[in-house]
Amino acid sequence: MEPLGFGAIFAQAFVELWLVWLVLAALMGTSFVLRKRLGLYGQLYDSWVGMVGLALVFFWVITALLADYVLPFDPQQQFASMKRAVPGAFTPEGQVMLFGGDNLGRDVFSRLLKGSQTVLAIAPAATLFAFMVGITLGLPAGFYGKIIDTVLTFLANLVLAFPVILLFYLLVTPGIRDTPIPTTMAAILFFFPIAFFFLFFYSRYKTRPDVLWMQLLAVAVVGGWMYMGLAFNSDPLGILAMDPNTLNIFVSVVFVNSPTVFRIVRGLTMDIKTRDYVAAAQTRGERPWYIMLWEILPNARGPLIVDLCLRIGYTTILLGTLGFFGLGVSPESPDWGLSISEGRKIWRSVEHVALPPALALMSLVLGLNLLADSLREQSLKD
Amino acid sequence: MLIFILKRLGVMLLTMFALTLVVFYLTNLEPNLVKLALSAGNMRMTPEEVQLWLENRGYTDPFFYRYFSWLGGVLTGDWGMSTRFDTEVGPFIAGRLAATGALMFWVMIVMIPSALLLGVLAGMREGSKTDRSLSLVAIGSTATPEYVSGIIFTVIFASLFKEWFGDFHLNGSAASATGRNGLNITFYNFTLPVITMAAYGMGYIARMTRASMAEVMTAQYIRTARLKGVSFRQIVIKHALRNALIAPFTVIMLQFPWLLTGVVIVERMFGYKGFGDALVQAAENNDIELLLTCSVVSVAVVLITQLISDIGYVYLNPRIRVK
């Protein structure tokens, strides 16, 4: 059969994703109607920059969630006759490969959709963990100053002076998985979220033991459960698990991002601690951690939310870089960075293999950047 | 000022010491040494032979003894031997740095003027149509890492429209730029790597310039100038520009560490044999002494540019004084 033309390819790709469009339209339509009542999120619908950003991000999130239902092919299945097939070519069974086949005869379109899952599973979670670490260390550094600040800032600068790419080559090589380094780093870094929530509740409800014990128990149980599952891969319930590859990437990404978050939080804290409401809290006799977590942190949320958005985008780029160098991904995974690198090797003969994952990664990061820009504008309006 | 610089240099040396120690530790982990033995020696060695190979070459000596003997060598100007390229590290890295320096020079030539122009044009009338569209360009550029823009540019200029450009089409590879007879840079083999790298860094600098320009344009002295009847063009060029360019200077200096990752990606992508390529080869083969030298060089670049940005900031902005 003749391969499809470009118009037909895009029309059919559009139809293949009908479920995604449906959910996207429902989600954004409802939000648009209710935008006046949705606070900061609703305000994003006031500018078209924010809407485009949201649409791009939601598109990939929904695609990642529904990928298994909309995939036309198994992303690992190899068709001997479809090696480097042009976009719109048909398999012997009469199915169409919309974006053609890659070097091993796998469907580029299916791998593209499947690849969104890895990115969207790791990037936001790793960024959130980095924020927990950065906040838990940045608040006391900015608040107390002196020796804590000097030591922590030196450590942060130490990590920041390290070229990212070199750090990844050292931390994400296959050999390092045989050493206890990734698990040790995970054990340290994953401890911070638990410490954060513990302090968060303790500083506020210290005088009300009846509420406090329940919250602390919840933190201990949920945190402990996730800690066992993620850091040591030994979840007693068997639900949470991270294979050594993913753990290695995850830990490295958190490690690289935390110092920057630390610096931002430290700077914001130093600025905010001179405000009158902090002085008022101090006069009331509030404890330092209460002031940091319940007075300073909520007032620093604007810049932090903007940075969170930008940082998820940056982490996506980092993950792509890792995949591009083949670090920490198995050779047959549909990871975008890896697909770009694979496609690049054969771009002299066929262009279509590297282009779709490249554009996909770009559109996701672009969406996050637009979202951050729009959030910044909204927060300036207040 | 002198004490400030001396203090910073002290911290710099301390940082370098700590970082080389970390790199040394990580490259000397058991699995990495095995990898080194297998790649530098023979791929089919048995575990016993690997152990013997490592012992014969002194890799099993005490950790600190080896670290300080390496450090001693460095202090006397001996950077060691590369196991991957089988040559002395010092001259080898110098050659690679020259190649990367040429690449960086052209990247800067392209990136800085276009970023500043973009930022100043966008920031001089905040909220205008020009501002909105130029800001979108800048955001788009920061969302396009080198490995994405490299693919797009290559597809457009080097393969898809090859016929359109005829003999004028650009080369999708920069391998011919670093031959045996030194550098051979031409428009055809160098344009794509340079614009690929410049495009990613440009957006960020442009955003910072825009923010700085927009802030300056709301300052009192600009309003005074305007009320005096100075033309808009004069205000921008004579009054606003000088103050608005302080922040971008810092940003450009702090951009160097980011460019380093870009150098690695672009050099691998276009087959350019420079510093980034050496770093990847050293890391992939666990070439310990070459990798240590690479990290010393890159950390030095990061810290020195930071220092320059701090000092330059003080000189450009008379309101700030270092204690």
XYZ file of C-alpha atoms in Angstrom:
705
model
C 0.000 0.000 0.000
C 1.115 3.581 -0.637
C 2.223 5.487 2.467
C -0.163 8.172 3.682
C 0.425 11.820 2.816
C 1.288 14.394 5.476
C -2.246 15.742 5.799
C -3.658 12.263 6.296
C -0.958 11.415 8.867
C -1.798 14.387 11.068
C -5.525 13.843 10.665
C -5.180 10.242 11.747
C -2.825 11.090 14.625
C -5.470 13.526 15.785
C -8.155 10.826 15.637
C -5.962 8.235 17.407
C -5.707 10.580 20.376
C -9.450 11.288 20.598
C -9.601 10.129 24.210
C -6.864 12.579 25.187
C -8.598 15.471 23.406
C -11.888 14.590 25.068
C -10.423 14.611 28.586
C -8.393 17.739 27.822
C -11.427 19.602 26.519
C -13.569 18.514 29.481
C -10.901 19.523 32.007
C -10.084 22.882 30.494
C -13.699 23.665 29.624
C -14.901 23.105 33.192
C -11.977 25.045 34.607
C -12.634 27.914 32.214
C -16.280 28.174 33.254
C -15.386 27.980 36.962
C -12.243 30.138 36.671
C -13.562 32.888 38.953
C -13.849 30.441 41.845
C -10.569 28.565 41.372
C -8.133 31.079 42.836
C -4.635 31.259 41.370
C -5.261 28.329 39.040
C -8.377 30.028 37.674
C -6.497 33.269 37.047
C -4.277 31.443 34.566
C -7.285 31.310 32.236
C -7.311 35.113 32.007
C -4.389 35.295 29.590
C -3.860 33.243 26.485
C -0.196 32.645 27.423
C -1.386 30.858 30.548
C -4.008 28.911 28.608
C -1.531 27.718 25.987
C 0.905 26.718 28.738
C -1.783 24.821 30.611
C -2.998 23.130 27.428
C 0.497 21.889 26.552
C 1.201 20.625 30.065
C -2.221 19.016 30.480
C -1.924 17.399 27.056
C 1.236 15.566 28.080
C -0.032 14.716 31.554
C -3.225 13.229 30.136
C -1.300 11.431 27.396
C 0.999 9.919 30.004
C -1.958 8.786 32.110
C -3.877 7.327 29.181
C -0.884 6.193 27.099
C -1.649 2.503 27.567
C -5.165 2.966 26.168
C -4.299 5.019 23.109
C -1.116 3.286 21.923
C -1.654 1.836 18.433
C 1.349 -0.535 18.779
C 3.363 -2.163 21.518
C 6.330 0.240 21.851
C 8.780 -2.673 22.118
C 7.430 -4.727 19.219
C 9.837 -4.909 16.280
C 8.607 -5.301 12.704
C 11.365 -6.691 10.507
C 9.851 -5.113 7.381
C 9.365 -1.691 8.964
C 12.982 -0.732 9.674
C 13.387 2.988 8.972
C 9.954 2.970 7.321
C 8.748 6.370 6.147
C 5.945 8.140 8.062
C 2.524 6.817 7.132
C 3.829 3.446 5.900
C 1.722 0.304 6.368
C 2.746 -2.889 8.129
C 2.138 -6.195 6.272
C -0.943 -6.623 8.491
C -2.338 -3.377 7.097
C -1.838 -1.204 10.195
C -0.368 2.221 9.636
C 2.762 3.513 11.356
C 1.916 7.193 11.553
C 5.397 8.554 12.229
C 7.180 5.650 10.567
C 9.482 3.031 12.065
C 12.797 3.449 13.831
C 16.078 1.648 13.263
C 14.719 -1.599 14.709
C 11.295 -1.374 13.068
C 9.397 -0.119 16.128
C 6.559 2.361 15.863
C 7.864 5.904 16.475
C 4.401 7.237 17.353
C 3.755 4.657 20.078
C 7.216 5.086 21.539
C 6.661 8.839 21.608
C 3.474 8.488 23.652
C 4.936 5.839 25.932
C 8.051 7.955 26.523
C 5.963 10.707 28.102
C 5.301 8.379 31.050
C 8.916 8.177 32.240
C 9.423 11.929 31.986
C 6.223 12.852 33.773
C 6.726 10.245 36.470
C 10.226 11.410 37.371
C 10.479 15.148 36.619
C 7.718 16.564 38.886
C 8.421 14.147 41.738
C 12.164 14.743 41.670
C 11.606 18.500 41.581
C 9.265 18.329 44.575
C 11.826 16.314 46.531
C 14.498 18.861 45.628
C 12.182 21.585 46.927
C 11.701 19.758 50.225
C 15.461 19.460 50.659
C 16.087 23.048 49.585
C 13.362 24.450 51.847
C 14.300 22.418 54.913
C 17.919 23.581 54.639
C 17.393 27.041 53.153
C 15.038 28.318 55.864
C 17.426 27.850 58.807
C 20.403 29.048 56.727
C 18.633 32.298 55.877
C 16.991 32.695 59.271
C 19.876 31.968 61.640
C 22.752 33.013 59.385
C 26.174 32.631 61.015
C 27.864 29.240 61.058
C 24.907 27.184 59.748
C 24.642 29.514 56.787
C 28.377 29.482 56.078
C 28.602 25.690 56.136
C 25.458 25.041 54.110
C 26.277 27.733 51.548
C 29.756 26.304 51.078
C 28.282 22.836 50.507
C 25.699 24.198 48.077
C 28.364 26.088 46.136
C 30.460 22.951 46.068
C 27.701 21.042 44.287
C 26.924 23.998 42.035
C 30.548 24.364 40.981
C 30.458 20.799 39.703
C 29.535 20.666 36.017
C 26.185 18.880 35.840
C 27.231 16.607 33.047
C 30.349 15.383 34.858
C 28.345 14.727 37.996
C 25.891 12.636 36.024
C 28.641 10.654 34.382
C 30.059 9.885 37.815
C 26.758 9.186 39.572
C 24.702 7.411 36.916
C 27.220 4.924 35.515
C 26.126 1.281 35.612
C 29.042 0.407 37.893
C 27.894 2.670 40.703
C 24.773 0.599 41.182
C 26.926 -2.157 42.663
C 28.091 0.257 45.368
C 25.999 1.521 48.280
C 26.276 5.146 47.061
C 22.848 5.562 45.373
C 21.020 3.963 48.295
C 22.937 6.051 50.820
C 22.168 9.233 48.926
C 18.522 8.203 48.660
C 18.416 7.450 52.370
C 19.720 10.944 53.139
C 17.774 12.926 50.553
C 14.450 11.141 51.081
C 14.700 11.808 54.792
C 14.185 15.532 54.248
C 10.497 15.402 53.225
C 9.696 13.443 56.399
C 11.672 15.907 58.506
C 9.915 18.767 56.751
C 6.395 17.536 57.506
C 7.353 16.528 61.009
C 8.613 20.034 61.789
C 5.701 21.540 59.890
C 3.096 20.002 62.186
C 5.174 19.920 65.350
C 5.973 23.643 65.284
C 2.303 24.554 64.943
C 0.477 22.074 67.170
C 3.065 21.533 69.881
C 0.715 22.926 72.499
C -2.211 20.757 71.373
C -1.071 17.151 71.889
C -4.538 15.784 71.040
C -4.209 16.948 67.404
C -0.461 16.607 67.204
C -0.077 12.887 67.885
C -2.448 12.007 65.048
C -0.609 14.161 62.548
C 2.798 12.913 63.588
C 1.591 9.342 63.412
C 0.266 9.949 59.901
C 3.584 11.483 58.844
C 5.521 8.612 60.390
C 3.358 5.901 58.814
C 2.977 7.398 55.325
C 6.504 8.799 55.275
C 8.031 5.635 56.632
C 6.141 3.512 54.141
C 7.240 5.639 51.174
C 10.750 5.834 52.572
C 11.074 2.053 52.747
C 9.614 1.629 49.283
C 11.524 4.348 47.462
C 14.897 4.415 49.164
C 15.392 0.736 49.959
C 12.985 -0.863 47.507
C 11.563 -2.940 50.366
C 7.959 -1.764 50.677
C 6.231 -4.241 53.022
C 2.996 -3.831 51.029
C 4.741 -4.222 47.670
C 3.038 -1.233 46.055
C 5.847 1.317 45.902
C 8.978 0.269 44.139
C 11.753 1.909 42.190
C 14.148 -0.109 40.126
C 17.834 0.675 40.708
C 18.083 2.488 37.359
C 15.281 4.901 38.141
C 16.409 5.384 41.725
C 19.865 6.298 40.496
C 18.497 8.925 38.075
C 15.988 10.208 40.605
C 18.556 10.681 43.349
C 21.036 12.396 41.034
C 18.407 14.800 39.725
C 17.293 15.688 43.265
C 20.913 16.134 44.289
C 21.658 18.489 41.392
C 18.519 20.596 41.874
C 18.523 21.003 45.655
C 21.392 23.526 45.977
C 19.705 25.960 43.595
C 16.428 25.709 45.498
C 18.415 26.129 48.703
C 19.919 29.380 47.417
C 16.542 30.758 46.365
C 14.871 29.872 49.684
C 17.815 31.271 51.634
C 17.661 34.560 49.760
C 13.899 34.852 50.191
C 14.177 34.063 53.903
C 16.843 36.702 54.447
C 14.576 39.215 52.729
C 11.368 38.257 54.518
C 12.781 37.932 58.029
C 13.150 41.711 58.227
C 9.393 42.223 57.789
C 7.153 43.469 60.571
C 5.026 40.338 60.853
C 8.130 38.298 61.624
C 9.082 40.782 64.325
C 5.520 40.543 65.645
C 5.738 36.754 65.830
C 9.073 36.987 67.609
C 7.584 39.399 70.119
C 4.739 36.946 70.715
C 7.434 34.470 71.683
C 6.985 32.044 68.788
C 9.643 29.414 68.285
C 12.073 29.808 65.319
C 10.670 26.846 63.357
C 7.135 28.173 63.702
C 8.251 31.516 62.271
C 10.138 29.849 59.431
C 7.447 27.400 58.409
C 4.251 29.289 59.198
C 5.242 32.939 58.765
C 8.083 33.086 56.262
C 7.367 30.111 53.977
C 3.752 31.062 53.100
C 4.921 34.549 52.202
C 7.644 33.187 49.942
C 5.227 30.972 48.025
C 4.844 33.241 44.958
C 8.431 33.073 43.686
C 8.665 29.450 44.791
C 5.666 28.340 42.728
C 7.064 30.120 39.666
C 10.428 28.485 40.212
C 8.790 25.089 40.712
C 7.259 25.342 37.238
C 10.517 26.430 35.625
C 12.437 23.776 37.502
C 10.185 20.938 36.367
C 10.927 22.089 32.825
C 14.632 22.235 33.550
C 14.502 18.762 35.081
C 12.775 17.503 31.940
C 15.685 18.886 29.930
C 18.128 17.213 32.333
C 16.386 13.863 31.962
C 16.576 14.311 28.197
C 20.300 14.999 28.499
C 20.746 11.831 30.532
C 18.849 9.807 27.936
C 20.820 11.485 25.160
C 24.044 10.150 26.647
C 22.422 6.793 27.371
C 22.929 7.239 31.107
C 20.657 5.295 33.425
C 18.188 4.133 30.780
C 17.911 0.617 29.449
C 18.695 0.504 25.713
C 15.162 -0.458 24.682
C 13.303 2.083 26.840
C 11.184 4.591 24.887
C 12.785 7.503 26.746
C 12.722 10.717 24.680
C 16.368 11.642 25.148
C 17.461 8.138 24.182
C 15.174 8.154 21.116
C 16.648 11.489 20.018
C 20.135 10.095 20.355
C 19.188 6.900 18.477
C 17.520 8.898 15.728
C 20.501 11.233 15.473
C 22.756 8.324 14.556
C 20.758 7.637 11.401
C 19.700 11.188 10.509
C 21.736 11.189 7.332
C 19.327 8.705 5.786
C 16.050 9.358 7.664
C 15.008 12.439 9.592
C 11.681 11.359 11.046
C 13.000 9.221 13.916
C 14.712 11.960 15.929
C 12.279 14.766 15.211
C 9.066 13.647 17.042
C 10.647 13.059 20.484
C 12.656 16.279 20.096
C 9.521 18.308 19.387
C 7.619 16.524 22.165
C 10.242 17.399 24.760
C 10.359 20.970 23.523
C 6.578 21.395 23.678
C 6.386 20.085 27.247
C 9.154 22.404 28.461
C 7.651 25.291 26.504
C 4.298 24.659 28.208
C 5.923 24.726 31.642
C 7.855 27.912 30.826
C 4.735 29.666 29.567
C 2.920 28.552 32.696
C 5.693 29.966 34.874
C 5.638 33.232 32.948
C 1.902 33.543 33.344
C 2.084 32.705 37.074
C 4.740 35.371 37.520
C 2.530 37.952 35.871
C -0.433 36.967 38.033
C 1.631 37.211 41.209
C 2.874 40.673 40.151
C -0.727 41.821 39.819
C -1.518 41.076 43.463
C 39.218 44.714 47.476
C 42.518 42.813 47.477
C 41.549 40.965 50.646
C 38.191 40.117 49.067
C 39.890 38.596 46.025
C 42.412 36.701 48.148
C 39.627 35.329 50.300
C 37.729 34.201 47.239
C 40.829 32.568 45.799
C 41.272 30.698 49.070
C 37.706 29.407 48.963
C 38.291 28.481 45.343
C 41.305 26.345 46.152
C 39.409 24.674 48.981
C 36.509 23.924 46.631
C 38.823 22.470 44.020
C 40.548 20.320 46.593
C 37.214 18.953 47.840
C 35.880 18.333 44.344
C 38.961 16.560 43.026
C 38.849 14.384 46.116
C 35.232 13.470 45.315
C 36.045 12.745 41.674
C 39.066 10.725 42.717
C 36.960 8.719 45.139
C 34.202 8.046 42.621
C 36.546 7.030 39.812
C 38.409 4.690 42.145
C 35.368 2.705 43.183
C 35.787 -1.010 42.640
C 33.412 -1.349 39.622
C 34.966 1.673 37.919
C 38.473 0.282 38.291
C 37.293 -2.987 36.776
C 35.806 -1.026 33.884
C 39.096 0.781 33.421
C 41.054 -2.457 33.416
C 38.721 -4.048 30.890
C 38.743 -1.070 28.515
C 42.442 -0.205 28.786
C 43.695 -3.750 29.082
C 41.955 -6.713 27.560
C 38.192 -7.150 27.371
C 38.388 -10.879 28.072
C 40.391 -10.808 31.290
C 39.255 -13.016 34.164
C 38.601 -11.366 37.549
C 41.994 -12.611 38.794
C 43.774 -11.123 35.803
C 41.932 -7.834 36.351
C 43.118 -7.774 39.937
C 46.680 -8.485 38.839
C 46.499 -5.794 36.137
C 45.355 -3.232 38.693
C 47.989 -4.243 41.214
C 50.791 -4.052 38.648
C 49.827 -0.488 37.780
C 49.544 0.649 41.382
C 45.765 1.083 41.393
C 45.438 -0.896 44.611
C 47.775 1.333 46.644
C 46.254 3.186 49.602
C 43.714 5.812 48.537
C 45.249 8.908 50.101
C 48.750 7.952 49.073
C 47.593 7.838 45.439
C 45.553 11.015 45.702
C 48.414 13.025 47.131
C 50.929 11.640 44.663
C 48.562 12.793 41.890
C 48.231 16.186 43.594
C 51.998 16.431 43.915
C 52.327 15.740 40.209
C 49.808 18.431 39.356
C 51.578 20.995 41.509
C 54.799 20.347 39.595
C 52.987 20.627 36.263
C 52.594 16.917 35.533
C 48.956 16.109 34.837
C 49.519 12.396 34.353
C 48.841 9.978 31.527
C 45.577 9.332 29.727
C 44.743 5.640 29.515
C 42.146 6.261 26.800
C 44.269 8.290 24.389
C 47.610 6.894 25.510
C 49.248 10.295 25.721
C 50.225 12.921 28.277
C 47.166 14.681 29.659
C 48.619 18.215 29.849
C 49.362 18.903 26.156
C 46.358 16.832 25.081
C 43.885 18.888 27.122
C 45.559 22.108 26.010
C 44.876 21.189 22.386
C 41.297 20.234 23.145
C 40.746 23.464 25.073
C 41.987 25.481 22.117
C 39.405 23.785 19.901
C 36.612 24.426 22.393
C 37.836 27.984 22.856
C 37.320 28.604 19.137
C 33.788 27.211 19.383
C 32.998 29.306 22.457
C 34.405 32.430 20.835
C 31.981 32.159 17.920
C 29.107 31.221 20.214
C 29.714 34.365 22.248
C 30.010 36.491 19.105
C 26.608 35.247 17.974
C 24.843 34.898 21.319
C 25.631 38.057 23.287
C 24.758 40.753 20.731
C 21.553 39.016 19.663
C 20.497 38.369 23.267
C 21.166 41.969 24.317
C 19.377 43.348 21.275
C 16.390 41.102 21.899
C 16.258 42.050 25.575
C 16.688 45.791 25.087
C 14.092 45.966 22.307
C 11.615 43.986 24.410
C 12.295 45.844 27.658
C 12.289 49.416 26.390
C 8.511 49.444 25.972
C 7.232 46.982 28.537
C 3.906 45.377 27.664
C 3.936 46.448 24.024
C 3.347 44.091 21.099
C 7.080 44.006 20.343
C 7.729 43.080 23.969
C 5.198 40.260 23.954
C 6.363 38.690 20.726
C 10.080 39.004 21.523
C 9.496 37.565 24.981
C 7.799 34.584 23.382
C 10.874 34.052 21.210
C 13.046 34.171 24.331
C 10.819 31.708 26.221
C 10.813 29.393 23.219
C 14.591 29.519 23.088
C 14.975 28.577 26.765
C 12.633 25.617 26.171
C 14.825 24.215 23.406
C 17.890 22.406 24.723
C 20.841 21.830 22.397
C 19.941 18.268 21.571
C 16.533 19.430 20.335
C 17.586 22.549 18.428
C 20.542 20.660 16.962
C 18.138 18.113 15.458
C 15.776 20.793 14.169
C 18.525 22.940 12.633
C 20.192 19.953 11.033
C 16.938 18.724 9.559
C 16.145 22.171 8.178
C 19.537 23.315 6.912
C 21.523 20.179 6.286
C 19.068 17.619 4.982
C 15.466 18.639 4.297
C 16.200 21.689 2.163
C 19.552 20.526 0.870
C 18.365 20.904 -2.706
C 17.149 24.464 -2.144
C 20.476 25.667 -0.860
C 22.413 23.813 -3.544
C 26.157 23.992 -2.974
C 25.497 26.396 -0.164
C 23.998 23.804 2.216
C 25.469 23.622 5.684
C 27.374 20.648 6.954
C 25.557 18.499 9.524
C 28.872 17.563 11.093
C 31.781 19.543 12.473
C 34.167 16.602 12.349
C 36.132 18.237 9.518
C 36.816 21.260 11.738
C 39.236 19.373 13.993
C 41.535 17.450 11.706
C 45.148 16.362 12.068
C 46.475 19.717 10.896
C 44.882 21.793 13.613
C 41.634 23.692 13.354
C 39.921 24.078 10.027
C 36.878 26.201 10.685
C 34.642 27.073 7.778
C 31.207 28.597 7.518
C 29.819 25.246 6.397
C 31.015 23.035 9.199
C 30.792 25.547 12.043
C 27.499 27.378 11.611
C 25.230 24.630 12.917
C 27.143 23.891 16.141
C 27.454 27.589 16.881
C 23.799 28.517 16.357
C 22.685 25.383 18.210
C 24.607 26.427 21.299
C 23.840 30.121 20.989
C 20.102 29.530 20.672
C 19.689 27.873 24.069
C 21.721 30.380 26.075
C 20.336 33.392 24.251
C 16.819 33.220 25.668
C 17.894 33.362 29.288
C 20.226 36.340 28.815
C 17.549 38.112 26.792
C 14.984 37.592 29.558
C 17.349 39.026 32.153
C 18.220 41.993 29.934
C 14.544 42.644 29.357
C 13.761 42.622 33.084
C 16.688 44.918 33.820
C 15.809 47.286 30.958
C 12.146 47.420 31.966
C 13.150 48.307 35.520
C 15.505 51.066 34.431
C 12.863 52.552 32.131
C 10.602 53.201 35.131
C 13.359 55.018 37.057
C 12.974 58.669 38.048
C 15.904 59.947 36.020
C 14.423 58.510 32.825
C 11.207 60.358 33.531
C 13.154 63.538 34.142
C 14.952 63.120 30.838
C 11.683 62.511 29.096
C 10.082 65.607 30.656
C 13.113 67.623 29.582
C 12.133 66.659 26.056
C 14.947 64.232 25.207
C 13.913 61.978 22.331
C 13.068 58.356 23.059
C 16.005 57.090 21.027
C 18.412 59.307 22.958
C 16.943 58.184 26.277
C 17.383 54.527 25.435
C 20.878 54.808 24.011
C 22.404 57.440 26.271
C 20.592 57.112 29.576
C 19.017 53.704 29.990
C 21.366 51.319 28.236
C 24.401 51.740 30.445
C 22.522 51.026 33.661
C 20.451 48.281 32.110
C 23.484 46.280 31.026
C 24.914 45.704 34.521
C 22.637 42.780 35.298
C 23.161 40.992 31.947
C 26.925 41.180 32.475
C 26.580 39.128 35.645
C 24.190 36.747 33.949
C 26.512 36.195 30.994
C 29.378 35.386 33.340
C 27.248 32.993 35.360
C 26.124 31.379 32.110
C 29.499 29.703 31.608
C 28.818 26.625 33.743
C 25.673 26.048 31.728
C 27.530 26.442 28.477
C 29.816 23.642 29.591
C 26.985 21.109 29.431
C 26.094 22.618 26.066
C 29.656 22.170 24.856
C 29.561 18.489 25.757
C 26.244 17.917 23.966
C 27.127 19.923 20.867
C 30.598 18.432 20.507
C 29.203 14.918 20.759
C 26.361 15.723 18.430
C 28.449 17.259 15.667
C 31.545 15.114 16.153
C 33.769 18.042 17.151
C 36.918 16.938 18.949
C 37.143 19.440 21.793
C 37.133 19.549 25.565
C 33.562 18.248 25.894
C 34.363 15.243 23.763
C 37.445 14.542 25.894
C 35.316 14.727 29.042
C 32.795 12.189 27.728
C 35.504 9.828 26.484
C 37.296 10.064 29.825
C 34.091 9.402 31.764
C 33.002 6.507 29.547
C 36.359 4.767 29.837
C 37.015 5.785 33.439
C 40.243 7.465 32.382
C 41.035 8.706 35.892
C 43.751 11.286 35.299
C 42.111 12.776 32.221
C 38.791 13.002 34.058
C 40.434 14.693 37.043
C 42.044 17.240 34.747
C 38.708 17.835 33.022
C 37.015 18.462 36.344
C 39.789 20.791 37.528
C 39.475 22.793 34.319
C 35.694 23.003 34.405
C 35.520 23.857 38.102
C 38.160 26.529 37.551
C 36.111 27.985 34.708
C 33.003 28.080 36.890
C 34.699 29.690 39.870
C 36.789 32.186 37.923
C 33.785 33.424 35.947
C 31.919 33.805 39.249
C 34.768 35.873 40.631
C 34.937 38.034 37.507
C 31.204 38.604 37.659
C 31.431 39.738 41.296
C 34.368 42.059 40.676
C 32.869 43.416 37.473
C 29.603 44.051 39.232
C 31.350 46.224 41.796
C 33.141 48.232 39.130
C 30.046 48.696 37.002
C 27.810 49.642 39.896
C 29.384 52.324 42.080
C 26.632 51.921 44.695
C 28.015 48.576 45.776
C 31.166 48.405 47.832
C 32.840 45.240 48.944
C 33.759 45.015 52.576
